[in-house]
Short mmCIF file of N, CA and C in Angstrom, two decimals:
data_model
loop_
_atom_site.label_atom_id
_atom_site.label_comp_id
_atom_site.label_asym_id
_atom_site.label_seq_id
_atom_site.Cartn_x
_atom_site.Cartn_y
_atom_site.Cartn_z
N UNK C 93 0.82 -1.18 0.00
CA UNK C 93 0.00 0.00 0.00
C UNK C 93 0.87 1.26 0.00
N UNK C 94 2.10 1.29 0.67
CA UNK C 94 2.52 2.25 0.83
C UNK C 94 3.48 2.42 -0.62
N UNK C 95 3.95 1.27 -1.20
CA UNK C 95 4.30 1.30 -2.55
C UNK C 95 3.32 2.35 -3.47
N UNK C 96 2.51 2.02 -3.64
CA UNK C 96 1.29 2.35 -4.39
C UNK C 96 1.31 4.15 -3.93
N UNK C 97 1.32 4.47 -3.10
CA UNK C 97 0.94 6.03 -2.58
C UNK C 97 2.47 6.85 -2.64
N UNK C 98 3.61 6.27 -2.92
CA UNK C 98 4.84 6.54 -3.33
C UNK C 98 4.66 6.98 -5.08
N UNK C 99 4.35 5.64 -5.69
CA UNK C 99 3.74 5.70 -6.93
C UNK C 99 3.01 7.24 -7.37
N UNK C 100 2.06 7.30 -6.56
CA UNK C 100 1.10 8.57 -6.69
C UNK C 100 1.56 9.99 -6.87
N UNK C 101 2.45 9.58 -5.60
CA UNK C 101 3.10 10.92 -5.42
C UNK C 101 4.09 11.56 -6.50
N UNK C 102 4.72 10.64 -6.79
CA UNK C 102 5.66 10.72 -8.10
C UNK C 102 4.91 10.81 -9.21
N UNK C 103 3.68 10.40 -9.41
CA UNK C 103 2.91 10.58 -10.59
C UNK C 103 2.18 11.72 -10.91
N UNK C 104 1.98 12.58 -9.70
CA UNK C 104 1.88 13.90 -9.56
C UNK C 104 2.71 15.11 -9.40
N UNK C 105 3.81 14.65 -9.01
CA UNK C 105 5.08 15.79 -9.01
C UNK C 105 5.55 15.46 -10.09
N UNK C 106 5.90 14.11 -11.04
CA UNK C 106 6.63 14.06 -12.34
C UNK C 106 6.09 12.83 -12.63
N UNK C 107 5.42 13.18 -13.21
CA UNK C 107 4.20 12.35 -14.61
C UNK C 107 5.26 11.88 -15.28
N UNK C 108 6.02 12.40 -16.43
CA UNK C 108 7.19 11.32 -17.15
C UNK C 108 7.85 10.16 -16.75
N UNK C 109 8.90 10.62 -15.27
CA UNK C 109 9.40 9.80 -14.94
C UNK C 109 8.42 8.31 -14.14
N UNK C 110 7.33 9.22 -13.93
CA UNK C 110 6.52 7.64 -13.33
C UNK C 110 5.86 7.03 -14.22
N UNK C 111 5.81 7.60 -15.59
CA UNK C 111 5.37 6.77 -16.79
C UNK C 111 6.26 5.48 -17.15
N UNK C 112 7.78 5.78 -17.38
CA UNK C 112 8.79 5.86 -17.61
C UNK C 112 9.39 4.29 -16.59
N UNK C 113 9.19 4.62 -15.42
CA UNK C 113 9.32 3.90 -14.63
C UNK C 113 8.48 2.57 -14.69
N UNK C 114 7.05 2.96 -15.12
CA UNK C 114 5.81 1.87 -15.40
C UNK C 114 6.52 0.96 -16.58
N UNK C 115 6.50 1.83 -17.59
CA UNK C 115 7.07 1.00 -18.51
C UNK C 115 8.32 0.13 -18.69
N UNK C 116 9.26 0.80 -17.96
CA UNK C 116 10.73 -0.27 -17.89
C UNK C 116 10.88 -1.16 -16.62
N UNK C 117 9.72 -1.37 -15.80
CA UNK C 117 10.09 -1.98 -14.37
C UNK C 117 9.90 -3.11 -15.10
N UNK C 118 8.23 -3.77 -16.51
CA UNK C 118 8.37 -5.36 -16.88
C UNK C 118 9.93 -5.98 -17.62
N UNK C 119 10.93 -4.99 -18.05
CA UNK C 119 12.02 -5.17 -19.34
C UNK C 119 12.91 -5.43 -17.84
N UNK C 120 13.01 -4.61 -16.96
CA UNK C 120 14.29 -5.05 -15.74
C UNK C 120 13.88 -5.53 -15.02
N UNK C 121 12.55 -5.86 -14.81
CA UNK C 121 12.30 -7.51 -14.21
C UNK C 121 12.67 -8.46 -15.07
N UNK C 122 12.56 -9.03 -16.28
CA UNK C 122 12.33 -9.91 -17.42
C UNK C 122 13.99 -10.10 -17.72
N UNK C 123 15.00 -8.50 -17.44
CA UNK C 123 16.62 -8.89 -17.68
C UNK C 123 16.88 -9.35 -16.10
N UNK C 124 16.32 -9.26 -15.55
CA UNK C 124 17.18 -10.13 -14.14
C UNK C 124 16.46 -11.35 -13.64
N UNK C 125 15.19 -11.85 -14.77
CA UNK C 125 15.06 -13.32 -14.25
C UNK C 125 16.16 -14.12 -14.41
N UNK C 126 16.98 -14.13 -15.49
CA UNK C 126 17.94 -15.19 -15.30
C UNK C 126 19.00 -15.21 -14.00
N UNK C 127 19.18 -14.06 -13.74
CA UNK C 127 20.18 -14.27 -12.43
C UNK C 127 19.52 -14.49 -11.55
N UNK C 128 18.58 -14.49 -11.12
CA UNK C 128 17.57 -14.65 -9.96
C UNK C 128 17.57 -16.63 -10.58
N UNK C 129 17.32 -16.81 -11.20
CA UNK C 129 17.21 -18.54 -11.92
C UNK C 129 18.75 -19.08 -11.07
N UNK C 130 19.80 -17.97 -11.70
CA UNK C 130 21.15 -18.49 -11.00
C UNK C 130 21.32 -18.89 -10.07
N UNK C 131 20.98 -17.65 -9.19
CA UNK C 131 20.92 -17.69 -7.64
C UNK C 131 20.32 -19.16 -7.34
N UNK C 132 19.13 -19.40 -7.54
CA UNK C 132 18.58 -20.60 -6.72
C UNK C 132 18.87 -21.51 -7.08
N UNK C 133 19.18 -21.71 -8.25
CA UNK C 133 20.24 -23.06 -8.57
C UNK C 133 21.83 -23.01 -7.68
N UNK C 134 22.36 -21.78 -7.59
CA UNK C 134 23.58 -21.93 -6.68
C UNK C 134 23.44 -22.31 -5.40
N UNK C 135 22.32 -21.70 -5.11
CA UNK C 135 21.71 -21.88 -3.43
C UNK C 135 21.26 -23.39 -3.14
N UNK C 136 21.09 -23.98 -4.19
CA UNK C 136 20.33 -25.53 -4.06
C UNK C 136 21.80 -26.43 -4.08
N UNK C 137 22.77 -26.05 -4.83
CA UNK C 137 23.94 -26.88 -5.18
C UNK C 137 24.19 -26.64 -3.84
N UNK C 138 24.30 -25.46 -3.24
CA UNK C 138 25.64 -25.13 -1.94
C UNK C 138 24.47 -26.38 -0.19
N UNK C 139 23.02 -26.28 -0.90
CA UNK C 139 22.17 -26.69 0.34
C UNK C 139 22.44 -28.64 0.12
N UNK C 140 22.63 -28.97 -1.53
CA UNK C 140 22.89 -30.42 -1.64
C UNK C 140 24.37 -30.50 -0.93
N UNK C 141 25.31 -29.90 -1.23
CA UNK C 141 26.43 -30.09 -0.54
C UNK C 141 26.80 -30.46 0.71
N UNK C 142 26.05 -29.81 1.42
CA UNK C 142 25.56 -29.49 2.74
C UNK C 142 25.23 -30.39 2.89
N UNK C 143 23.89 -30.90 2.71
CA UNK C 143 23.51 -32.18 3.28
C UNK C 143 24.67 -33.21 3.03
N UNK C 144 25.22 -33.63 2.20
CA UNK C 144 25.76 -34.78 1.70
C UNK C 144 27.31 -34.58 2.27
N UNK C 145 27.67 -33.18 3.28
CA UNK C 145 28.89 -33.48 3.77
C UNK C 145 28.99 -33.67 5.16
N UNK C 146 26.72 -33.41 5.60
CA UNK C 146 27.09 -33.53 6.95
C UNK C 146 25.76 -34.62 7.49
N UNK C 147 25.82 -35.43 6.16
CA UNK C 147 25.25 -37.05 6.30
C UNK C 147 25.48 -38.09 6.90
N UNK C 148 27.07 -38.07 7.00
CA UNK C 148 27.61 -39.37 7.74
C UNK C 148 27.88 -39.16 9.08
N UNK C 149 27.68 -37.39 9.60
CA UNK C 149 27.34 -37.07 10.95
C UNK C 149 26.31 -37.44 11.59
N UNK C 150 25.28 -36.61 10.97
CA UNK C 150 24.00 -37.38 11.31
C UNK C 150 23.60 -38.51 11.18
N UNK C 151 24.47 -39.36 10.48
CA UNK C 151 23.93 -40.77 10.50
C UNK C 151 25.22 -41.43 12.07
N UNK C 152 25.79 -40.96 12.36
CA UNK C 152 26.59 -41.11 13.16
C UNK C 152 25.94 -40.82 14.62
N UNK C 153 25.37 -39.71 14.94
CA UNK C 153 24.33 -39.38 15.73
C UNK C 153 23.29 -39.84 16.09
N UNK C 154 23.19 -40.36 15.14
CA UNK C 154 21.81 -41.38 15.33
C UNK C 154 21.74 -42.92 16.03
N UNK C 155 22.87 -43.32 15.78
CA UNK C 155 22.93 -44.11 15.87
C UNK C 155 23.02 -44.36 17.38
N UNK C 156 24.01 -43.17 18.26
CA UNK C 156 24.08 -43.23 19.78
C UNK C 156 22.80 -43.23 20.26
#
């Protein structure tokens, strides 16, 4: 909500730039899906790692 009334305000002090802004926020969302794709594929490799280096702990733990 408070996004939205930021929006306003800028759309009333400078109409261009909040046109401007409307129009290029879908093109620089759409150029940073792929790194955002990156990210969670890096984040999933570093979370498989993880598990699988601290597997034979927990299976070690368990066992007491």
């Amino acid at each position: 909500m408070f996004t939205f009334i930021l929006w306003c305000l800028l759309f009333v002090f400078c109409w261009p730039l909040a046109l401007l802004a409307l129009v290029l926020y879908p093109i620089v969302w759409l150029l940073s899906l792929p790194f955002r794709l990156v990210g969670i594929s890096v984040s999933a490799v570093f979370a498989l790692l993880t598990a699988l280096l601290f597997l034979p702990a927990r299976a070690l733990g368990q066992r007491r």
